[in-house]
Coordinates of C-alpha atoms in Angstrom, one line a residue:
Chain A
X693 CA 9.7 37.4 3.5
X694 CA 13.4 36.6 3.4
X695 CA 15.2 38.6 -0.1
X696 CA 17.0 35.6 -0.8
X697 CA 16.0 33.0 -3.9
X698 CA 14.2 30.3 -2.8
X699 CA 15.6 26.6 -1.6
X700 CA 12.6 24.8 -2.8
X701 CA 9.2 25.6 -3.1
X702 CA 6.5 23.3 -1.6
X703 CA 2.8 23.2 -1.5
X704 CA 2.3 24.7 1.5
X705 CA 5.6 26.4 2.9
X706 CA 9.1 27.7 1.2
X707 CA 12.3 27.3 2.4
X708 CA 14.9 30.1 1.8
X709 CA 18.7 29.8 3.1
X710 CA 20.1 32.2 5.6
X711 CA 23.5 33.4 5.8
X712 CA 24.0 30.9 8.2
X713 CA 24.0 27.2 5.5
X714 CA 22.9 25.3 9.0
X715 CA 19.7 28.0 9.3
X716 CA 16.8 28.1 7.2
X717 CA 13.9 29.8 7.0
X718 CA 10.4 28.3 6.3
X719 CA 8.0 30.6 5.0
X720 CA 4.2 29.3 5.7
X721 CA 2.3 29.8 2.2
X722 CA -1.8 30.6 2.4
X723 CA -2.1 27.7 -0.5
X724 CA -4.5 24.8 -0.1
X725 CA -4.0 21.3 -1.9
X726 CA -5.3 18.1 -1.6
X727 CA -5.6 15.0 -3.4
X728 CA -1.8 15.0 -4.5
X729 CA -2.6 18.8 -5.7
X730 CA -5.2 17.6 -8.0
X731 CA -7.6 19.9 -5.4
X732 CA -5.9 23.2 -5.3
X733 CA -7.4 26.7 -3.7
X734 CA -6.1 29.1 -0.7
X735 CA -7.6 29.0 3.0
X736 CA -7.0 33.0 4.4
X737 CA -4.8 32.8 7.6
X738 CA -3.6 29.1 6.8
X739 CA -0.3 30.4 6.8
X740 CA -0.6 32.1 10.0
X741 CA -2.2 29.4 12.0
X742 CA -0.1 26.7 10.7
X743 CA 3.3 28.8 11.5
X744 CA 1.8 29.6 15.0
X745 CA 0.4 25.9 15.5
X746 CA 4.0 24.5 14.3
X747 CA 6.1 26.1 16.8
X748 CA 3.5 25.9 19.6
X749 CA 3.7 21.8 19.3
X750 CA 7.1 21.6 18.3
X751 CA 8.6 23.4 20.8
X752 CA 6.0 21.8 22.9
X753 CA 8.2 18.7 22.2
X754 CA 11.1 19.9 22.3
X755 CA 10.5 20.4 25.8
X756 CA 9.6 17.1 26.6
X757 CA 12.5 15.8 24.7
X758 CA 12.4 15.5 21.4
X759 CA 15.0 16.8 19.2
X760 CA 13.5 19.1 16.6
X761 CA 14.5 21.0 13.7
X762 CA 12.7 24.1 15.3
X763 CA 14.6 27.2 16.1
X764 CA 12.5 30.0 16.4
X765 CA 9.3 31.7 15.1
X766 CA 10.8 35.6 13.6
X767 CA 7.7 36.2 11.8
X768 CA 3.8 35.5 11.8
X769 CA 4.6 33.4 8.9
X770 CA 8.3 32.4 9.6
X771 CA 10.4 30.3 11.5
X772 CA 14.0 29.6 11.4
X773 CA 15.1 25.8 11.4
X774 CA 17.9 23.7 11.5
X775 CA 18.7 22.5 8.1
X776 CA 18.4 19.1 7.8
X777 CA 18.9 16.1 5.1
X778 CA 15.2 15.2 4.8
X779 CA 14.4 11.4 5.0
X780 CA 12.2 10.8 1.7
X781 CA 9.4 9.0 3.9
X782 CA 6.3 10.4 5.1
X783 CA 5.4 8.9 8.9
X784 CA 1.5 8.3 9.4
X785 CA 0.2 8.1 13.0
X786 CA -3.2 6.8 13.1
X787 CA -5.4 6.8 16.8
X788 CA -8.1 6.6 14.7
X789 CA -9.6 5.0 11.4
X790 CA -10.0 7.6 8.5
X791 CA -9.0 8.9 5.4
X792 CA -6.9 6.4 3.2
X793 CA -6.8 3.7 6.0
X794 CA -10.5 3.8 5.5
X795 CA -10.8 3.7 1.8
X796 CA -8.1 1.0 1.3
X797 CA -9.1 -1.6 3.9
X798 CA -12.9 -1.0 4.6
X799 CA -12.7 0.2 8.7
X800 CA -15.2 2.7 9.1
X801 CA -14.3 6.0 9.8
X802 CA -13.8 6.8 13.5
X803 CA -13.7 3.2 14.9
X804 CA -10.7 3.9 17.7
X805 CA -7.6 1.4 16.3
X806 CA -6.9 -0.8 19.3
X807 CA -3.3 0.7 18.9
X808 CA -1.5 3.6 17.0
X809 CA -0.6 2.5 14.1
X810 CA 2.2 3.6 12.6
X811 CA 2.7 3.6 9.4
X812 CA 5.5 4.6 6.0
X813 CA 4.9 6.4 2.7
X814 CA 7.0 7.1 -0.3
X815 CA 7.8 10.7 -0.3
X816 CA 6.7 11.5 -3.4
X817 CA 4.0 13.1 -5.6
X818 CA 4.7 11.8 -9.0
X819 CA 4.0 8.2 -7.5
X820 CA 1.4 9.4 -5.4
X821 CA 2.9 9.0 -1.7
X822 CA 2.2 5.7 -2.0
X823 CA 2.0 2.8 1.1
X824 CA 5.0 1.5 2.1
X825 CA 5.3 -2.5 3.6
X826 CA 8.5 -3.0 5.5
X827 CA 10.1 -5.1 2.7
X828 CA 9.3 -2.2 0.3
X829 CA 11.0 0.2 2.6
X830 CA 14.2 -2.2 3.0
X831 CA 14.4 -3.0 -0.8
X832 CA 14.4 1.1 -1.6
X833 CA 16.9 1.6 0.8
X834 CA 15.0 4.7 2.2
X835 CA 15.9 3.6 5.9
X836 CA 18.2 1.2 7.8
X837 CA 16.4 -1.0 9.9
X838 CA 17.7 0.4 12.8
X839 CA 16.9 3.7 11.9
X840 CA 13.0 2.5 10.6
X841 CA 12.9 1.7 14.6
X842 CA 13.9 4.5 16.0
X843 CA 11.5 6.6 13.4
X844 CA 8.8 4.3 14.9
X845 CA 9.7 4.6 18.6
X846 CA 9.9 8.4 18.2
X847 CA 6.8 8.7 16.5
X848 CA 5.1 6.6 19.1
X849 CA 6.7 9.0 22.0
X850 CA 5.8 12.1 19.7
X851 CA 2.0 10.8 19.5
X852 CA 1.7 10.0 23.4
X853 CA 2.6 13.5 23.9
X854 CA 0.6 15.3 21.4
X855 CA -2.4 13.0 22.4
X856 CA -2.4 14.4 25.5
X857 CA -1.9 18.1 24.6
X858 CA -4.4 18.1 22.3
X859 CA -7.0 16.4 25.0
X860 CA -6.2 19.6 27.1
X861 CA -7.5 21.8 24.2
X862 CA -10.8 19.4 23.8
X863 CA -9.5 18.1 20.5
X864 CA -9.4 14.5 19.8
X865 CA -6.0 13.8 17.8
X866 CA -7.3 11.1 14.9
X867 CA -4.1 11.0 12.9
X868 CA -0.9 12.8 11.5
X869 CA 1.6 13.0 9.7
X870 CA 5.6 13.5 10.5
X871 CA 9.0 14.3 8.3
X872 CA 12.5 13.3 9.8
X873 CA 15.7 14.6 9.0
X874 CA 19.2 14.1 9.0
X875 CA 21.3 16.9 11.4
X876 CA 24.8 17.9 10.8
X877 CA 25.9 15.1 13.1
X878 CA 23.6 12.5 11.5
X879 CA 21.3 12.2 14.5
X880 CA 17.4 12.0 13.3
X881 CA 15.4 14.8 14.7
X882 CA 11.9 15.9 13.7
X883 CA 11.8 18.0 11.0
X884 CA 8.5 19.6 9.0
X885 CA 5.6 21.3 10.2
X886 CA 2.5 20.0 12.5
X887 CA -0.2 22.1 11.5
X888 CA -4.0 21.3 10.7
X889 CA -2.8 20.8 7.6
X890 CA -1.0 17.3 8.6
X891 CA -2.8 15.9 11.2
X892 CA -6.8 15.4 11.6
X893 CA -8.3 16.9 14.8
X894 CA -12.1 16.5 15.9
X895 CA -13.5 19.3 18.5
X896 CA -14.4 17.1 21.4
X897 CA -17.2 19.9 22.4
X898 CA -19.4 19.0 19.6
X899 CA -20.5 15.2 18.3
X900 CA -21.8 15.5 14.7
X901 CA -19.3 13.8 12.5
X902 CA -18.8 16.5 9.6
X903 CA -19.4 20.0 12.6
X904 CA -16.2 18.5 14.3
X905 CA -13.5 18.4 12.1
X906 CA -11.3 21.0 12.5
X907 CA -8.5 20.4 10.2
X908 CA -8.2 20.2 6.2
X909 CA -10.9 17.6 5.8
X910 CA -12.7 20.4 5.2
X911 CA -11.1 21.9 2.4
X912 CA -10.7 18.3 0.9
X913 CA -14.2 17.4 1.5
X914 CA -15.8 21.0 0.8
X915 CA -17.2 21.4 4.3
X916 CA -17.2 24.9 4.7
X917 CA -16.0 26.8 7.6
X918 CA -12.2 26.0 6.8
X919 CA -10.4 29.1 8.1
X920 CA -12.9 29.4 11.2
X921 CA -11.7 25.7 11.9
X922 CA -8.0 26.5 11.9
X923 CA -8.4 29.7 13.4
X924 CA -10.2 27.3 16.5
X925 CA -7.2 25.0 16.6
X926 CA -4.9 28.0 16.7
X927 CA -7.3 30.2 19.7
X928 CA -7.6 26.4 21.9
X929 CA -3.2 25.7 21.5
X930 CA -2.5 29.5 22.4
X931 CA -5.3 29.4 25.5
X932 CA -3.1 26.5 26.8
X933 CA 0.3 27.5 26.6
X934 CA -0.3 31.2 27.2
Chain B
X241 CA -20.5 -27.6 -17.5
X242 CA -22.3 -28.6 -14.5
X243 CA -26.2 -28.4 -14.4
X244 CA -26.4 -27.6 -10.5
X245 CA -26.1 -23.7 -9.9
X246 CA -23.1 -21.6 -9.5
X247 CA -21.8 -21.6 -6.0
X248 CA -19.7 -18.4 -6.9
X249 CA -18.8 -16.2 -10.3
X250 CA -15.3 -14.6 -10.3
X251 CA -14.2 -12.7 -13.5
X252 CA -12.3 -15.8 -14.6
X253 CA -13.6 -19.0 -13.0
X254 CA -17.2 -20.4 -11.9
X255 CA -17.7 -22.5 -9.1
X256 CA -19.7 -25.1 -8.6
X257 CA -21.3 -27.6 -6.2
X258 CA -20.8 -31.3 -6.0
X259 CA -23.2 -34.0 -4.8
X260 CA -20.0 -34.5 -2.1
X261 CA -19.8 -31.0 -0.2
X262 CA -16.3 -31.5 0.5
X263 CA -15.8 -31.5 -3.7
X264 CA -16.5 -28.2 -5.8
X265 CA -15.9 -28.0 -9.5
X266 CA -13.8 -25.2 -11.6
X267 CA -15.0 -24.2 -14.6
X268 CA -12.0 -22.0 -16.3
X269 CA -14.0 -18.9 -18.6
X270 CA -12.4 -17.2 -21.4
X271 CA -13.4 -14.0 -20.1
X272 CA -10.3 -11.5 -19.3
X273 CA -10.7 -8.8 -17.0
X274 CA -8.0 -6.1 -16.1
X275 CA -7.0 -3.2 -14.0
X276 CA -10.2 -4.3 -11.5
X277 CA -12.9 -5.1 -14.5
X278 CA -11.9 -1.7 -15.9
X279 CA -10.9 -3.3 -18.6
X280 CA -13.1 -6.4 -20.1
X281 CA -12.6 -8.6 -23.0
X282 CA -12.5 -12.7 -24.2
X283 CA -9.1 -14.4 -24.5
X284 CA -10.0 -17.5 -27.1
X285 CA -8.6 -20.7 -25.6
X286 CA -8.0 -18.8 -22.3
X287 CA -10.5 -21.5 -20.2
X288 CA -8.5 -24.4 -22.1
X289 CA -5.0 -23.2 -21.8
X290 CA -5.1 -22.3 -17.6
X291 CA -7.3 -25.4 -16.8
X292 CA -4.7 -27.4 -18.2
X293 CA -1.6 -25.1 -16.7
X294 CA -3.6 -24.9 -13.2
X295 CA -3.8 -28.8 -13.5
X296 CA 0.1 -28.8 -14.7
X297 CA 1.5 -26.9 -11.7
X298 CA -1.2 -28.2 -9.3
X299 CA -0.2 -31.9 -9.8
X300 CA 3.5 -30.5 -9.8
X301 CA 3.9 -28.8 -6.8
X302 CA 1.4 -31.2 -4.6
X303 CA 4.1 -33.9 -6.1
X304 CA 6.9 -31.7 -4.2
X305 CA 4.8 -31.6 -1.0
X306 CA 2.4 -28.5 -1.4
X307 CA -0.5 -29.4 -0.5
X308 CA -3.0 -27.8 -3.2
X309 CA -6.8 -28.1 -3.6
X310 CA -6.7 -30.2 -6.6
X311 CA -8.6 -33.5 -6.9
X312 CA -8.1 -33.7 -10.9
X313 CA -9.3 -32.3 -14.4
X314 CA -12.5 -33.5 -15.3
X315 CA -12.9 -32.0 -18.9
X316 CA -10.5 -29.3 -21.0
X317 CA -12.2 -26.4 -19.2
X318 CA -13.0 -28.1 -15.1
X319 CA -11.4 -29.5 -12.8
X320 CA -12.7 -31.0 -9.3
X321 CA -11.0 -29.2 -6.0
X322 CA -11.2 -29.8 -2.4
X323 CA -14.0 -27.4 -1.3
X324 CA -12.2 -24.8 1.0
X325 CA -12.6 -21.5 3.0
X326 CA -10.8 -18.6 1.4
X327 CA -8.6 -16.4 3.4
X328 CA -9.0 -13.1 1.5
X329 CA -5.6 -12.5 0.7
X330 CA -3.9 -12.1 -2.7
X331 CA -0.3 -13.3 -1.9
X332 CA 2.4 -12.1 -4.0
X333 CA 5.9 -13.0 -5.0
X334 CA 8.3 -10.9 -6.9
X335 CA 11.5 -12.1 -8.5
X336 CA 11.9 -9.3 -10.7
X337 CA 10.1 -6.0 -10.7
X338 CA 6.9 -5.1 -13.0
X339 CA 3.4 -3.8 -13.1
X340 CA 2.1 -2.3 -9.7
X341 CA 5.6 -2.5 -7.2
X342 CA 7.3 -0.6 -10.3
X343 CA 4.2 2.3 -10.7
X344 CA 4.3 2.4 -6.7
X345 CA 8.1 2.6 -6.2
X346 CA 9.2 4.3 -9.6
X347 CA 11.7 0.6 -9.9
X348 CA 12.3 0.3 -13.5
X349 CA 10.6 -3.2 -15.0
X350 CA 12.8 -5.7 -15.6
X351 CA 14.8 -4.9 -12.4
X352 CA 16.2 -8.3 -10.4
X353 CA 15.1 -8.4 -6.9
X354 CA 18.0 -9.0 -4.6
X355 CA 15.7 -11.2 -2.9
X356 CA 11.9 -13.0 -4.0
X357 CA 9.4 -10.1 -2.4
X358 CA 6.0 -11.4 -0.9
X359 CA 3.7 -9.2 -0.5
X360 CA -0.2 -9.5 0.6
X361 CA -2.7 -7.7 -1.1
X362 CA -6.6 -7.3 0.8
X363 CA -8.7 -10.1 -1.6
X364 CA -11.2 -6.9 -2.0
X365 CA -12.7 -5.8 -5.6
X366 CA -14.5 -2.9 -4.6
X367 CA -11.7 -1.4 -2.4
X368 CA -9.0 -2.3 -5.6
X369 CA -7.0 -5.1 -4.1
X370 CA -5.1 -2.8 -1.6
X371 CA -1.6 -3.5 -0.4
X372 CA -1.0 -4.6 3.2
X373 CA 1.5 -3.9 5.7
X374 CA 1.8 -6.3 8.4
X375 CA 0.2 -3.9 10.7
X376 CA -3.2 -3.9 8.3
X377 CA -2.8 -7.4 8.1
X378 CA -2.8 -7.8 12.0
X379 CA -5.5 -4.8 12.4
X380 CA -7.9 -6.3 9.9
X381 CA -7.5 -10.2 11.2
X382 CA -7.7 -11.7 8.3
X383 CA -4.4 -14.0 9.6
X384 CA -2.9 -14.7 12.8
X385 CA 1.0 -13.9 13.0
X386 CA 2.0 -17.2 12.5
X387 CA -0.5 -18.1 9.4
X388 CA 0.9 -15.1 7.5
X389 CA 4.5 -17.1 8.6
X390 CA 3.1 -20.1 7.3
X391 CA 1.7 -18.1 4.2
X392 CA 5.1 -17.1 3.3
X393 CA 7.5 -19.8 3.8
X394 CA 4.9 -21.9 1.7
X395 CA 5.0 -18.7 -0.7
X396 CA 8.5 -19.3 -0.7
X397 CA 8.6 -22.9 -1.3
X398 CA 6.1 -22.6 -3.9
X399 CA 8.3 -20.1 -6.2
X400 CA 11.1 -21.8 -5.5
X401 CA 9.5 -24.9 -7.6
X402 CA 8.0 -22.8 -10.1
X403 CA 11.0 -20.9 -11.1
X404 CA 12.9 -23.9 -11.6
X405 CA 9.8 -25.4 -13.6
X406 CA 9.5 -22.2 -15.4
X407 CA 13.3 -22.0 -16.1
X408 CA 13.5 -25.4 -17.5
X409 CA 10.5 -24.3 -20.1
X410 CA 13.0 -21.7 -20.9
X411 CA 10.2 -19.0 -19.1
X412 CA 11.4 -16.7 -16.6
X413 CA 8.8 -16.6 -13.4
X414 CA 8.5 -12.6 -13.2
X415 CA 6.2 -12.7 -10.8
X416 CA 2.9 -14.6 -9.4
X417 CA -0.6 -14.6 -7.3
X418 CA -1.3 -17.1 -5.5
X419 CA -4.5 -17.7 -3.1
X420 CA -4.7 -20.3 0.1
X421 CA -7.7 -21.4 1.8
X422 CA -8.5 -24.3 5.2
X423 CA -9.1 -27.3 4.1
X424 CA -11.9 -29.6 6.2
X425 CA -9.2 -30.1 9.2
X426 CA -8.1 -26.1 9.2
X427 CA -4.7 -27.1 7.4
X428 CA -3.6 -24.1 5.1
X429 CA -3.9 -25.3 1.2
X430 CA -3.1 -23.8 -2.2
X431 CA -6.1 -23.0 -4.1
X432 CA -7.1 -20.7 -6.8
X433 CA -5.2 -21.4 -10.2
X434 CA -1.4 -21.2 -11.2
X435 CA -1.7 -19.8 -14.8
X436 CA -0.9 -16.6 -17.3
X437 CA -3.5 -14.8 -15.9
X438 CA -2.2 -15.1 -12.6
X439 CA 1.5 -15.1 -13.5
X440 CA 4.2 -12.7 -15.4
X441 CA 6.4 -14.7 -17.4
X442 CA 8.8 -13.6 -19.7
X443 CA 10.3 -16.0 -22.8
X444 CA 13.6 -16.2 -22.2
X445 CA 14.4 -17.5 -26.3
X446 CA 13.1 -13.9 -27.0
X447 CA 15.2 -10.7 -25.8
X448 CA 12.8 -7.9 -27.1
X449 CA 11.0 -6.8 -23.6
X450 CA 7.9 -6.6 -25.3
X451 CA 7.3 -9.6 -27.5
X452 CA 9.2 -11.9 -25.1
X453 CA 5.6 -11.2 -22.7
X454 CA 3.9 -14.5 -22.5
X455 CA 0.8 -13.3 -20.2
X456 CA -1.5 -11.3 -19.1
X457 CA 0.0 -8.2 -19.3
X458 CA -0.5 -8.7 -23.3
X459 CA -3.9 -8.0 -22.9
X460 CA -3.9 -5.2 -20.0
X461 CA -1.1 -3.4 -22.4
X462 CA -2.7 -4.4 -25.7
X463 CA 0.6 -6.0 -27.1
X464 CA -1.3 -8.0 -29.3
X465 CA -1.0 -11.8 -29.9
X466 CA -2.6 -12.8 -26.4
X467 CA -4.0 -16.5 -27.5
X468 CA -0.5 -17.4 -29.1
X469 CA 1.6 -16.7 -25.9
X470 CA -1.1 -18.0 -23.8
X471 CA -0.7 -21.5 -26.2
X472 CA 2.7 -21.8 -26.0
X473 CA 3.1 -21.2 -22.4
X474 CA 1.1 -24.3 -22.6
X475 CA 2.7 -26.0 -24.9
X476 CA 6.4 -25.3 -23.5
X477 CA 4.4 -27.0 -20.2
X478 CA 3.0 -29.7 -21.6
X479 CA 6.4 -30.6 -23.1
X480 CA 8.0 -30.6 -20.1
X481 CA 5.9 -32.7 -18.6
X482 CA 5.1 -35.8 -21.4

């Protein structure tokens, strides 16, 4: 862990600066929260498996074209990243019906959306990461339009992708979520983590609603099995690109 | 009160059946609920004063070209509507911010909108009344793109009238819920009522930001003095209109 104090201090990761101020380094914490941290505990390995996972699918992207904040993984639990002006807007991706979409509209959980839908929230936990309409996200002045389509058309590429990757592991790719950031040139690239702690991903090899999940549903919803579930996720990614 | 049974019981209003099906009657309770029936109580007066507002701005606007449910007031608490089918949809339109957009955004009360903001909410008890993107709106089909177009320019039209209405009461039209339904020939009408229950308004003789109040949010916030405000929103109304 880097000797240096810390940039800020999240939930699940820290971020330290370098001696390089375009470099830092993310540091993948073992914590557990849920609920806007009003469910708090640790899941042993989650900081492993989510700094593996992170830069197996972002440089995964990377690849295929989109511009990432990733530089490289130094460390089981580190990876270096281009610093980045954050965009205060949390971007949803949902294949699938669950979770909030579920409880605030009615859909039952695992009906297939007959598109992705994409969707904003307000970055922030005193407000609880609330739902964001277009008009909201004009009137805060989060976003330009301009820039709320390119967030969507990058998202839509970045779900296409990681659809498809995950259907090579057996994993059905429900939702997630995705951070953007500001470069030193002002260009938006993807910024963050993609972990089973941001998106929700159901084992395609087994059919029983709860058995399946294989994200942090099941720390949220007490289902047991958590780090055996990430530790799948992480065995399945590393069998595909190894 | 009518003698035939209630078609329908909402936390405000009854409903009832007409020897013509095309005609339903509204009987205006003094029952007050808030924060989804969390919160319960009686508002003396309340049936009187938002029958007789409802009928006020009903008459009003269909006057200006709205087309509204209302037939006329039959007694101080009913008045006879055109019997028609619901779309469950809260629309709502924000001159100025307050209550939910300023807990969901952290924008202080009181804050002018650059522009009025309409917003739909799901019509939905059980599920709180969530807020709807256009995607949710689209997903859940409770409108078709160009009824929700429809929806708001009438929004629009409508709080144009009322804030001049309002303004000329020396009341400033915070903000407002309004509901539309299909008449008989599948033309889009204004239902529901117009009344303090359903509207913030602010009395613009009185600077102090918490006695100038003049609705409902006196009883959700326990300000005290909920019948007088409620009477002289009626009053100012009836003024203006004799």
């Amino acid at each position: 862990m880097s000797t240096k104090e810390k940039l800020y201090e999240g939930k699940a990761k820290i971020l330290y600066p370098t001696d390089n101020p375009e470099i830092l380094l993310t540091y993948f914490k073992d914590d557990a929260t849920a609920f806007n941290a009003l469910k708090r505990g640790q899941i042993r390995g989650k900081g492993e498996v989510n700094c593996t996972v992170s830069v197996a699918l972002l440089s995964y992207l990377e690849n295929k074209g989109i511009p990432t904040h990733l530089i490289e993984k130094i460390s089981p639990l580190e990876m270096l990243v281009k610093a980045v002006q954050i965009i205060p807007v949390e971007v949803v991706v949902r294949n699938i019906a669950a979770g909030s979409l579920c409880k605030q509209t009615g859909l039952p959980e695992g009906q297939i959306l007959p598109q992705p839908l994409v969707e904003f929230y307000l970055k922030n936990d005193d407000l609880g990461d609330p739902l964001l309409t277009y008009d909201r996200l004009m009137l805060l002045e989060l976003v330009t339009d301009s820039q709320l389509t390119e967030l969507k058309n990058l998202t839509l590429k970045i779900n296409q992708l990681l659809q498809t990757f995950f259907l090579e592991c057996d994993i059905t790719l429900v939702d997630f979520k995705l951070e953007f950031g500001f470069d030193g040139e002002g260009k938006i690239i993807l910024a963050d983590e993609i972990s089973p702690d941001t998106c929700r991903l159901w084992d395609n090899k087994i059919s029983d609603p709860q058995a399946r999940i294989m994200d942090k549903d099941r720390f949220r919803r007490d289902l047991g099995e958590v780090e055996n579930a990430y530790q799948k996720v992480q065995e399945r990614i590393l069998a595909k690109i190894n």
